[in-house]
Coordinates of C-alpha atoms in Angstrom, one line a residue:
Chain A
X1 CA -25.2 -18.5 14.9
X2 CA -23.5 -21.5 16.6
X3 CA -23.5 -21.3 20.4
X4 CA -20.6 -23.6 21.2
X5 CA -17.0 -22.3 21.3
X6 CA -15.3 -22.9 17.9
X7 CA -12.4 -25.3 17.8
X8 CA -9.8 -22.6 17.2
X9 CA -7.0 -25.1 16.5
X10 CA -9.1 -26.8 13.8
X11 CA -9.8 -23.4 12.2
X12 CA -6.2 -22.5 12.2
X13 CA -5.4 -25.7 10.4
X14 CA -7.6 -24.4 7.5
X15 CA -4.9 -21.8 6.7
X16 CA -2.1 -23.5 4.9
X17 CA 0.1 -20.4 4.8
X18 CA 0.4 -20.3 8.6
X19 CA 2.3 -23.6 8.7
X20 CA 5.7 -22.5 7.6
X21 CA 9.1 -21.3 8.8
X22 CA 10.3 -17.7 8.2
X23 CA 14.0 -17.1 8.7
X24 CA 14.3 -20.4 10.4
X25 CA 11.5 -19.8 12.9
X26 CA 7.8 -20.7 12.9
X27 CA 5.8 -17.9 11.3
X28 CA 3.8 -15.8 13.9
X29 CA 1.6 -13.7 11.7
X30 CA 0.4 -10.6 13.6
X31 CA -0.3 -8.3 10.8
X32 CA -4.0 -9.0 10.4
X33 CA -5.1 -5.4 10.4
X34 CA -3.2 -5.0 7.2
X35 CA -4.5 -8.2 5.6
X36 CA -5.8 -11.5 6.8
X37 CA -4.8 -14.9 5.6
X38 CA -7.1 -17.1 3.5
X39 CA -8.7 -20.4 4.5
X40 CA -8.8 -23.4 2.1
X41 CA -12.6 -22.9 1.8
X42 CA -11.8 -19.6 0.0
X43 CA -8.9 -20.9 -2.0
X44 CA -10.9 -23.9 -3.1
X45 CA -13.9 -21.7 -4.2
X46 CA -11.6 -19.6 -6.3
X47 CA -10.1 -22.7 -7.9
X48 CA -13.4 -24.2 -8.5
X49 CA -14.8 -21.1 -10.1
X50 CA -11.9 -20.8 -12.6
X51 CA -11.8 -24.5 -13.3
X52 CA -15.5 -25.0 -13.8
X53 CA -17.7 -21.9 -14.0
X54 CA -15.6 -18.9 -15.3
X55 CA -17.5 -16.7 -17.7
X56 CA -18.6 -13.1 -18.0
X57 CA -21.7 -12.2 -16.0
X58 CA -25.2 -10.8 -16.7
X59 CA -25.7 -10.8 -20.4
X60 CA -24.6 -14.3 -21.3
X61 CA -27.1 -16.8 -22.6
X62 CA -24.8 -19.9 -22.2
X63 CA -24.6 -22.2 -19.2
X64 CA -21.2 -21.0 -17.8
X65 CA -22.4 -17.4 -17.9
X66 CA -25.6 -18.4 -16.0
X67 CA -23.5 -20.1 -13.4
X68 CA -21.1 -17.2 -13.0
X69 CA -24.0 -14.7 -12.8
X70 CA -25.8 -16.8 -10.3
X71 CA -22.7 -17.2 -8.1
X72 CA -21.9 -13.4 -8.4
X73 CA -25.5 -12.4 -7.4
X74 CA -25.5 -15.0 -4.6
X75 CA -22.4 -13.3 -3.2
X76 CA -24.4 -10.0 -3.2
X77 CA -27.2 -11.7 -1.3
X78 CA -24.7 -13.1 1.1
X79 CA -23.1 -9.7 1.7
X80 CA -26.5 -8.2 2.4
X81 CA -27.2 -10.8 5.1
X82 CA -23.7 -10.5 6.4
X83 CA -24.4 -6.9 7.5
X84 CA -28.2 -7.2 7.7
X85 CA -29.0 -4.8 4.8
X86 CA -32.7 -4.6 4.0
X87 CA -32.0 -5.7 0.4
X88 CA -29.2 -6.9 -1.8
X89 CA -29.9 -3.9 -4.0
X90 CA -28.1 -1.9 -1.3
X91 CA -24.9 -3.8 -1.9
X92 CA -22.4 -2.4 -4.4
X93 CA -19.3 -4.4 -5.1
X94 CA -16.1 -2.3 -5.1
X95 CA -12.4 -2.9 -5.1
X96 CA -12.3 -2.3 -1.4
X97 CA -13.0 0.1 1.4
X98 CA -11.1 2.9 -0.3
X99 CA -13.0 2.7 -3.5
X100 CA -16.3 2.5 -1.6
X101 CA -15.5 5.8 0.2
X102 CA -14.3 7.4 -3.0
X103 CA -17.6 6.3 -4.7
X104 CA -19.6 8.0 -2.0
X105 CA -17.4 11.1 -2.1
X106 CA -17.8 11.4 -5.9
X107 CA -21.4 10.3 -6.6
X108 CA -23.2 11.4 -3.4
X109 CA -20.8 14.1 -2.3
X110 CA -20.3 15.5 -5.8
X111 CA -24.1 16.1 -6.1
X112 CA -25.1 17.1 -2.5
X113 CA -22.2 18.9 -0.9
X114 CA -21.7 22.6 -1.6
X115 CA -19.4 25.4 -0.5
X116 CA -19.7 26.1 3.2
X117 CA -20.9 22.6 4.0
X118 CA -18.9 20.7 6.6
X119 CA -17.7 17.1 6.5
X120 CA -17.2 15.8 10.1
X121 CA -14.4 13.2 10.5
X122 CA -12.4 12.0 13.5
X123 CA -8.7 12.3 14.2
X124 CA -8.3 8.5 14.1
X125 CA -9.4 8.1 10.5
X126 CA -7.3 6.1 8.0
X127 CA -6.1 8.1 5.0
X128 CA -8.8 6.4 3.0
X129 CA -11.4 8.2 5.0
X130 CA -9.6 11.5 4.8
X131 CA -8.1 12.0 1.4
X132 CA -11.3 11.4 -0.6
X133 CA -13.1 14.1 1.5
X134 CA -10.2 16.5 1.0
X135 CA -10.4 16.0 -2.8
X136 CA -14.2 16.6 -2.5
X137 CA -13.6 19.7 -0.4
X138 CA -11.3 21.1 -3.0
X139 CA -13.9 20.6 -5.7
X140 CA -16.9 21.7 -3.8
X141 CA -15.7 24.3 -1.3
X142 CA -16.9 22.1 1.6
X143 CA -14.8 22.1 4.7
X144 CA -13.4 19.3 6.9
X145 CA -13.7 19.2 10.7
X146 CA -12.5 16.6 13.1
X147 CA -13.8 15.0 16.3
X148 CA -10.7 15.0 18.6
X149 CA -9.3 12.0 20.5
X150 CA -8.3 11.9 24.1
X151 CA -4.5 11.5 23.9
X152 CA -2.8 8.1 23.9
X153 CA -5.9 6.3 25.1
X154 CA -7.4 7.1 21.8
X155 CA -11.1 7.5 22.6
X156 CA -13.3 10.0 20.8
X157 CA -13.7 13.1 22.9
X158 CA -17.5 13.0 22.7
X159 CA -17.9 15.9 25.2
X160 CA -16.9 18.1 22.2
X161 CA -19.4 16.4 19.8
X162 CA -22.3 18.7 20.3
X163 CA -20.3 21.9 19.6
X164 CA -19.0 20.3 16.4
X165 CA -22.4 19.2 15.1
X166 CA -23.4 22.6 13.8
X167 CA -26.0 23.0 11.1
X168 CA -23.3 23.2 8.4
X169 CA -22.4 19.6 8.9
X170 CA -23.8 17.5 6.1
X171 CA -21.8 14.3 6.5
X172 CA -20.3 12.3 9.4
X173 CA -17.8 9.8 8.3
X174 CA -15.9 7.7 10.9
X175 CA -14.3 4.4 11.5
X176 CA -15.9 1.6 13.4
X177 CA -12.6 0.3 14.8
X178 CA -9.3 2.3 14.6
X179 CA -6.6 0.4 12.8
X180 CA -3.9 2.0 15.0
X181 CA -5.5 2.4 18.4
X182 CA -7.9 -0.5 18.5
X183 CA -10.6 1.8 19.7
X184 CA -14.2 0.5 19.1
X185 CA -16.3 3.6 18.4
X186 CA -19.9 3.9 19.4
X187 CA -21.1 4.1 15.8
X188 CA -24.8 3.3 16.4
X189 CA -25.0 6.2 19.0
X190 CA -23.2 8.6 16.7
X191 CA -25.1 7.7 13.5
X192 CA -28.4 8.0 15.4
X193 CA -27.4 11.5 16.6
X194 CA -26.4 12.4 13.0
X195 CA -29.7 11.1 11.7
X196 CA -31.8 13.2 14.1
X197 CA -29.9 16.3 12.8
X198 CA -30.4 15.3 9.1
X199 CA -26.7 14.5 8.7
X200 CA -25.8 11.6 6.4
X201 CA -23.4 9.1 8.0
X202 CA -20.7 6.8 6.6
X203 CA -19.0 4.0 8.6
X204 CA -15.5 2.6 7.7
X205 CA -16.0 -1.0 8.7
X206 CA -12.6 -2.3 7.3
X207 CA -11.4 -3.3 10.7
X208 CA -14.7 -4.4 12.2
X209 CA -16.9 -6.4 9.8
X210 CA -14.7 -9.5 9.8
X211 CA -14.2 -9.4 13.6
X212 CA -17.6 -8.8 15.1
X213 CA -21.2 -8.9 14.0
X214 CA -22.1 -5.8 12.1
X215 CA -25.8 -4.8 11.5
X216 CA -26.3 -1.7 9.3
X217 CA -29.9 -1.3 10.4
X218 CA -28.9 -1.3 14.1
X219 CA -26.0 1.1 13.4
X220 CA -28.4 3.2 11.3
X221 CA -25.7 4.5 8.9
X222 CA -26.4 5.6 5.4
X223 CA -23.2 4.1 4.0
X224 CA -20.8 1.4 5.2
X225 CA -17.7 0.2 3.4
X226 CA -15.4 -2.8 3.9
X227 CA -12.8 -4.8 2.1
X228 CA -12.7 -8.5 1.4
X229 CA -9.0 -9.1 2.0
X230 CA -9.1 -8.2 5.6
X231 CA -11.9 -10.8 6.3
X232 CA -10.3 -13.9 4.8
X233 CA -11.4 -13.0 1.3
X234 CA -9.4 -12.2 -1.8
X235 CA -7.8 -8.8 -2.5
X236 CA -9.5 -6.4 -5.0
X237 CA -13.0 -7.0 -3.8
X238 CA -15.0 -5.0 -1.3
X239 CA -18.5 -3.9 -0.5
X240 CA -20.2 -0.6 -0.2
X241 CA -23.5 -0.7 1.6
X242 CA -25.7 2.3 0.7
X243 CA -29.2 2.9 2.2
X244 CA -31.8 2.7 -0.6
X245 CA -33.0 6.3 -0.1
X246 CA -29.4 7.5 -0.7
X247 CA -28.9 5.3 -3.8
X248 CA -32.2 6.5 -5.4
X249 CA -30.9 10.0 -6.2
X250 CA -27.2 9.3 -6.5
X251 CA -25.7 9.7 -10.0
X252 CA -23.4 7.0 -11.5
X253 CA -19.8 6.8 -10.3
X254 CA -18.2 5.4 -13.4
X255 CA -19.6 4.9 -16.8
X256 CA -19.3 1.9 -19.0
X257 CA -20.8 -1.5 -19.7
X258 CA -22.9 -3.4 -17.1
X259 CA -24.4 -0.2 -15.6
X260 CA -26.6 0.9 -18.5
X261 CA -30.1 0.1 -19.8
X262 CA -29.8 1.8 -23.2
X263 CA -27.0 3.7 -24.8
X264 CA -27.6 6.0 -27.8
X265 CA -25.0 8.2 -29.4
X266 CA -25.8 11.2 -27.2
X267 CA -27.9 9.8 -24.3
X268 CA -27.7 6.8 -21.9
X269 CA -30.2 5.5 -19.4
X270 CA -28.8 3.7 -16.3
X271 CA -29.7 0.6 -14.4
X272 CA -31.2 0.8 -11.0
X273 CA -28.8 0.5 -8.0
X274 CA -26.7 -1.4 -7.2
X275 CA -25.7 -2.2 -10.8
X276 CA -25.7 1.5 -11.7
X277 CA -22.5 1.8 -9.7
X278 CA -20.7 -1.2 -11.1
X279 CA -19.4 -0.2 -14.5
X280 CA -17.4 -2.8 -16.5
X281 CA -16.8 -6.5 -15.9
X282 CA -16.8 -6.8 -12.1
X283 CA -14.4 -8.8 -10.0
X284 CA -16.5 -11.9 -10.3
X285 CA -14.1 -14.4 -8.7
X286 CA -13.4 -11.9 -5.9
X287 CA -17.1 -11.6 -5.1
X288 CA -17.5 -15.4 -5.1
X289 CA -14.4 -15.8 -3.0
X290 CA -15.7 -13.2 -0.6
X291 CA -18.9 -15.2 -0.3
X292 CA -17.0 -18.2 0.8
X293 CA -15.1 -16.0 3.3
X294 CA -18.3 -14.6 4.8
X295 CA -19.8 -18.1 5.1
X296 CA -16.6 -19.3 6.8
X297 CA -16.6 -16.5 9.3
X298 CA -20.3 -16.9 10.2
X299 CA -19.9 -20.6 10.6
X300 CA -17.3 -19.9 13.3
X301 CA -19.4 -17.0 14.6
X302 CA -18.2 -13.4 14.6
X303 CA -19.3 -12.8 18.2
X304 CA -16.9 -15.7 19.2
X305 CA -14.2 -14.3 16.9
X306 CA -14.4 -10.9 18.6
X307 CA -14.2 -12.4 22.1
X308 CA -11.1 -14.4 21.0
X309 CA -9.4 -11.4 19.3
X310 CA -10.2 -9.2 22.4
X311 CA -8.8 -11.8 24.8
X312 CA -5.5 -12.0 22.8
X313 CA -5.2 -8.2 22.6
X314 CA -6.0 -7.8 26.3
X315 CA -3.4 -10.5 27.1
X316 CA -0.8 -8.8 24.9
X317 CA -1.6 -5.5 26.5
X318 CA -1.1 -6.9 30.0
X319 CA 2.2 -8.4 29.0
X320 CA 3.4 -5.2 27.3
X321 CA 2.5 -3.1 30.3
X322 CA 5.2 -5.0 32.2
X323 CA 7.9 -3.6 29.9
X324 CA 10.0 -0.7 31.0
X325 CA 10.3 2.3 28.7
X326 CA 7.2 1.4 26.7
X327 CA 4.4 3.6 25.5
X328 CA 1.1 1.8 24.6
X329 CA -1.6 3.4 22.5
X330 CA -5.3 2.8 22.6
X331 CA -7.9 2.1 25.2
X332 CA -6.9 0.3 28.4
X333 CA -10.0 -1.9 28.3
X334 CA -12.4 -3.0 25.6
X335 CA -9.9 -2.7 22.8
X336 CA -10.4 -4.6 19.5
X337 CA -7.8 -7.3 18.5
X338 CA -4.7 -5.1 18.1
X339 CA -2.2 -3.2 20.1
X340 CA 0.2 -0.4 19.0
X341 CA 3.2 0.6 21.0
X342 CA 6.7 2.1 21.0
X343 CA 9.8 1.1 22.9
X344 CA 11.8 4.1 24.0
X345 CA 14.9 4.5 21.8
X346 CA 13.9 1.7 19.4
X347 CA 12.4 2.9 16.2
X348 CA 9.4 0.9 15.1
X349 CA 11.1 0.0 11.8
X350 CA 14.1 -1.4 13.6
X351 CA 11.8 -3.3 15.9
X352 CA 9.8 -4.8 13.0
X353 CA 13.0 -5.7 11.1
X354 CA 14.4 -7.7 14.0
X355 CA 11.0 -9.3 14.9
X356 CA 10.8 -10.5 11.3
X357 CA 14.1 -12.3 11.6
X358 CA 12.5 -14.3 14.4
X359 CA 9.5 -15.1 12.2
X360 CA 7.2 -12.6 13.9
X361 CA 5.3 -10.5 11.3
X362 CA 4.4 -7.1 12.8
X363 CA 3.8 -3.7 11.2
X364 CA 5.8 -0.6 11.9
X365 CA 5.0 2.8 10.5
X366 CA 2.3 5.4 10.4
X367 CA -0.4 2.8 9.5
X368 CA -1.9 5.3 6.9
X369 CA -2.7 7.5 10.0
X370 CA -0.3 10.4 9.5
X371 CA -2.7 13.0 11.0
X372 CA -3.2 10.7 14.1
X373 CA 0.6 10.2 14.4
X374 CA 1.0 14.0 14.4
X375 CA -1.7 14.3 17.1
X376 CA 0.0 11.6 19.2
X377 CA 3.4 13.3 18.6
X378 CA 5.1 10.2 17.1
X379 CA 6.3 9.4 13.6
X380 CA 5.3 5.8 13.8
X381 CA 4.3 2.9 16.1
X382 CA 4.8 -0.8 16.0
X383 CA 1.6 -2.8 15.9
X384 CA 0.6 -6.4 16.6
X385 CA -2.9 -7.3 15.2
X386 CA -4.7 -10.6 15.9
X387 CA -7.3 -12.8 14.3
X388 CA -9.0 -15.9 15.4
X389 CA -6.2 -18.2 14.1
X390 CA -3.7 -16.6 16.4
X391 CA -2.9 -18.2 19.8
X392 CA -1.9 -17.2 23.3
X393 CA 1.4 -19.0 22.7
X394 CA 2.0 -16.7 19.7
X395 CA 1.5 -13.7 21.9
X396 CA 4.0 -15.2 24.3
X397 CA 6.5 -15.7 21.5
X398 CA 5.9 -12.1 20.4
X399 CA 6.6 -10.9 23.9
X400 CA 9.7 -13.0 24.2
X401 CA 11.1 -11.6 20.9
X402 CA 10.3 -8.1 22.1
X403 CA 12.3 -8.7 25.2
X404 CA 15.2 -9.8 23.0
X405 CA 14.8 -6.7 20.9
X406 CA 14.8 -4.3 23.9
X407 CA 18.0 -6.0 25.2
X408 CA 19.7 -5.9 21.8
X409 CA 19.1 -2.1 21.4
X410 CA 20.0 -1.5 25.0
X411 CA 16.9 0.5 25.4
Chain B
X1 CA 20.4 -12.5 17.0
X2 CA 21.3 -14.2 13.7
X3 CA 24.2 -13.2 11.5
X4 CA 22.2 -11.1 9.1
X5 CA 21.0 -9.0 12.0
X6 CA 24.4 -8.5 13.5
X7 CA 25.6 -7.6 10.0
X8 CA 22.8 -5.0 9.7
X9 CA 23.1 -3.6 13.2
X10 CA 26.9 -3.4 13.5
X11 CA 28.3 -1.9 16.7
X12 CA 29.4 1.2 14.8
X13 CA 25.8 1.7 13.6
X14 CA 24.2 1.2 17.0
X15 CA 26.7 3.5 18.5
X16 CA 26.1 6.3 16.0
X17 CA 22.4 5.9 16.2
X18 CA 22.6 6.3 20.0
X19 CA 25.1 9.2 19.9
X20 CA 24.8 10.8 16.5
X21 CA 27.6 13.1 15.4
X22 CA 27.0 16.5 13.9
X23 CA 23.4 16.3 15.2
X24 CA 22.7 20.1 15.2
X25 CA 21.7 23.0 13.0
X26 CA 24.6 24.8 11.3
X27 CA 23.6 28.5 11.6
X28 CA 25.9 29.6 8.8
X29 CA 24.9 26.8 6.4
X30 CA 24.6 27.9 2.8
X31 CA 23.2 24.7 1.6
X32 CA 20.2 22.9 3.2
X33 CA 18.5 19.9 1.8
X34 CA 15.5 18.0 3.2
X35 CA 15.1 14.2 2.8
X36 CA 12.0 12.3 3.6
X37 CA 10.8 8.7 3.4
X38 CA 7.0 9.0 3.3
X39 CA 6.7 5.2 3.8
X40 CA 8.1 5.2 7.3
X41 CA 8.2 8.9 8.2
X42 CA 12.0 9.2 8.3
X43 CA 12.7 12.9 8.0
X44 CA 16.2 14.6 7.9
X45 CA 17.6 18.0 7.1
X46 CA 21.2 18.1 6.0
X47 CA 23.1 21.4 6.5
X48 CA 26.3 22.2 4.6
X49 CA 28.7 25.0 4.7
X50 CA 30.2 25.1 1.2
X51 CA 33.2 27.1 0.2
X52 CA 33.1 27.1 -3.5
X53 CA 33.1 23.4 -4.4
X54 CA 34.3 22.1 -1.0
X55 CA 32.2 21.0 2.0
X56 CA 33.7 22.9 4.9
X57 CA 31.2 21.7 7.5
X58 CA 28.2 19.4 7.6
X59 CA 25.5 18.6 10.1
X60 CA 22.0 17.1 10.3
X61 CA 18.7 17.2 12.2
X62 CA 15.7 15.0 12.1
X63 CA 14.4 11.7 13.2
X64 CA 14.1 8.1 12.0
X65 CA 15.3 4.6 12.5
X66 CA 18.7 3.5 13.7
X67 CA 20.0 2.8 10.2
X68 CA 18.9 6.2 8.8
X69 CA 20.2 8.1 11.8
X70 CA 23.6 6.3 11.9
X71 CA 23.9 6.8 8.1
X72 CA 23.3 10.6 8.5
X73 CA 25.8 10.7 11.3
X74 CA 28.6 8.9 9.4
X75 CA 27.7 10.8 6.2
X76 CA 28.2 14.2 7.9
X77 CA 31.4 13.0 9.5
X78 CA 32.8 11.7 6.2
X79 CA 32.1 14.5 3.7
X80 CA 33.7 17.3 5.6
X81 CA 36.6 18.6 3.4
X82 CA 35.4 16.7 0.3
X83 CA 34.6 18.4 -3.0
X84 CA 31.2 18.1 -4.7
X85 CA 32.7 15.5 -7.2
X86 CA 34.1 13.5 -4.3
X87 CA 30.7 13.5 -2.5
X88 CA 28.9 12.4 -5.7
X89 CA 31.5 9.6 -6.2
X90 CA 31.0 8.5 -2.6
X91 CA 27.2 8.5 -3.1
X92 CA 27.7 6.1 -6.0
X93 CA 29.8 3.7 -3.9
X94 CA 27.5 3.8 -0.9
X95 CA 24.5 3.2 -3.2
X96 CA 26.3 0.3 -4.8
X97 CA 27.2 -1.1 -1.3
X98 CA 23.8 -1.0 0.2
X99 CA 22.2 -2.6 -2.8
X100 CA 24.8 -5.3 -3.6
X101 CA 26.8 -5.7 -0.4
X102 CA 30.0 -4.9 -2.2
X103 CA 32.0 -2.3 -0.1
X104 CA 34.7 -0.5 -1.9
X105 CA 37.9 -0.3 0.1
X106 CA 37.8 3.5 0.1
X107 CA 34.6 3.5 2.1
X108 CA 36.3 3.0 5.5
X109 CA 33.8 3.2 8.3
X110 CA 30.9 3.5 5.9
X111 CA 31.5 -0.2 5.0
X112 CA 29.4 -0.9 8.2
X113 CA 26.3 -0.4 6.0
X114 CA 27.2 -3.3 3.7
X115 CA 24.8 -5.6 5.6
X116 CA 21.8 -3.5 4.6
X117 CA 21.7 -5.2 1.2
X118 CA 20.2 -8.3 2.7
X119 CA 17.2 -6.2 3.9
X120 CA 15.7 -4.6 0.8
X121 CA 13.1 -2.8 2.8
X122 CA 15.8 -0.9 4.7
X123 CA 18.0 0.2 1.7
X124 CA 16.1 3.5 1.6
X125 CA 16.8 4.1 5.3
X126 CA 20.5 3.9 4.6
X127 CA 20.6 6.0 1.5
X128 CA 18.1 8.8 2.5
X129 CA 20.6 11.3 4.0
X130 CA 22.9 10.6 1.1
X131 CA 20.2 11.7 -1.4
X132 CA 19.8 14.9 0.6
X133 CA 23.6 15.5 0.7
X134 CA 23.8 14.9 -3.0
X135 CA 21.1 17.4 -3.6
X136 CA 22.7 19.9 -1.2
X137 CA 26.2 19.8 -2.8
X138 CA 24.5 20.3 -6.2
X139 CA 22.6 23.3 -4.9
X140 CA 19.3 21.6 -5.5
X141 CA 17.1 22.7 -2.7
X142 CA 13.9 21.0 -3.6
X143 CA 13.0 18.3 -0.9
X144 CA 14.2 14.8 -1.9
X145 CA 12.1 11.7 -1.3
X146 CA 12.9 8.1 -1.4
X147 CA 9.5 7.4 -3.0

């Protein structure tokens, strides 16, 4: 990992989309928790793949198929290193975090969870880490239980953990970083605790893996899912890490080509993991583009990126605290690179509509966190989320626009 | 504030959003319809007292953005005394206005919502309570949704 501070301005210049006017103002893109922008390195890789190497993978004999296969499998190797998996056989390509979690709920949960078992989630989970478990609970008779959060500050109430970790709990599934609160959860500590109790663990790393170094062996989880598009890669590609022991006795997720050894009219034998879980022609270009994104991030250094994101979020938080009639969500210190807030008497959607007219892209809504919104007693929040290409002056611009908005609505 | 924004957030809209009219439960309502926009969490209940085919009284409760709240406020003010057919005709004109920007002369104060058409993401906010009112006058009590 490089030790010197990256040249952030040079990195920003790698993102052609950021250099444009929106509604007559320079674009200030602060919706990175929804999706990140893509650097030229990724765009160029996709272009090169389709212009030079495109072919179907794995069974081809010809040159282009060999190139495509090699590049696709190199992406798997890269993903394994990116999260320090023991082997690339623990890396399954998916469409994204959501499909990764659904895969675990169907293949692992479908086989191992029974009526009376408990799935332990947290109140800050994204819908993608709630709904697949609700569907599984309906099928299996398992029940859901939630680790509560501590009000607006949005930390997990760990004092309650021991009483929740009863012997019925078979799975702990939680997010590494909350997409609404910016809370960084102590996943290694929680997964270690789960493991000593024989509880399988899953980490939703959608908001973390592109922002800070993630090591699945240090975390000690059984499963970890993330998406490519939030970490400078293309949409429609993601990774599910699954510990080898879990994969060994997991039945297939979907059936089809690519995942079989032999197929007879009435009986099929399946490939070993990870290919057993990748039915059909995969998202080849997506995986190759993701490879370029992961290389790009690690060339900058994810430890540096996290420090940069955190500094911007902390600065934004300090500026927001100065507003009157504001409610800010998430931890006061140590937050990840985002901040959610509400201005009294200004609905988040009105705020975001007006900010957009000033070229500032924010998000307003429930952020796929409806249960969390209910817990906080709000319908929605406005959110600014940062990445390494954002600057302090963009935070200043965001604050200036917010002051205008508060004035306009007389709030 | 640019012109599009001042068109969207006209004085009358901001004023109704801040001090919504008919913002209460009607205890003797005989038609109640629920409108939600799952995308943004806007959530309104429209209460009507109908005498045969005529809306005698109208009110609403719920929460949402300035556009949706002002729309519900002006809606409930406008439809009092109107027949089901008149409410349905008005729905058509409002729908046309918020999608095209063309405001029929008969819309009166409701013409304040013409600016919404330049903000496609906000059309649903303006039309939400109208969907609920249309369902209510028709006696259709199933919740309506903009999705």
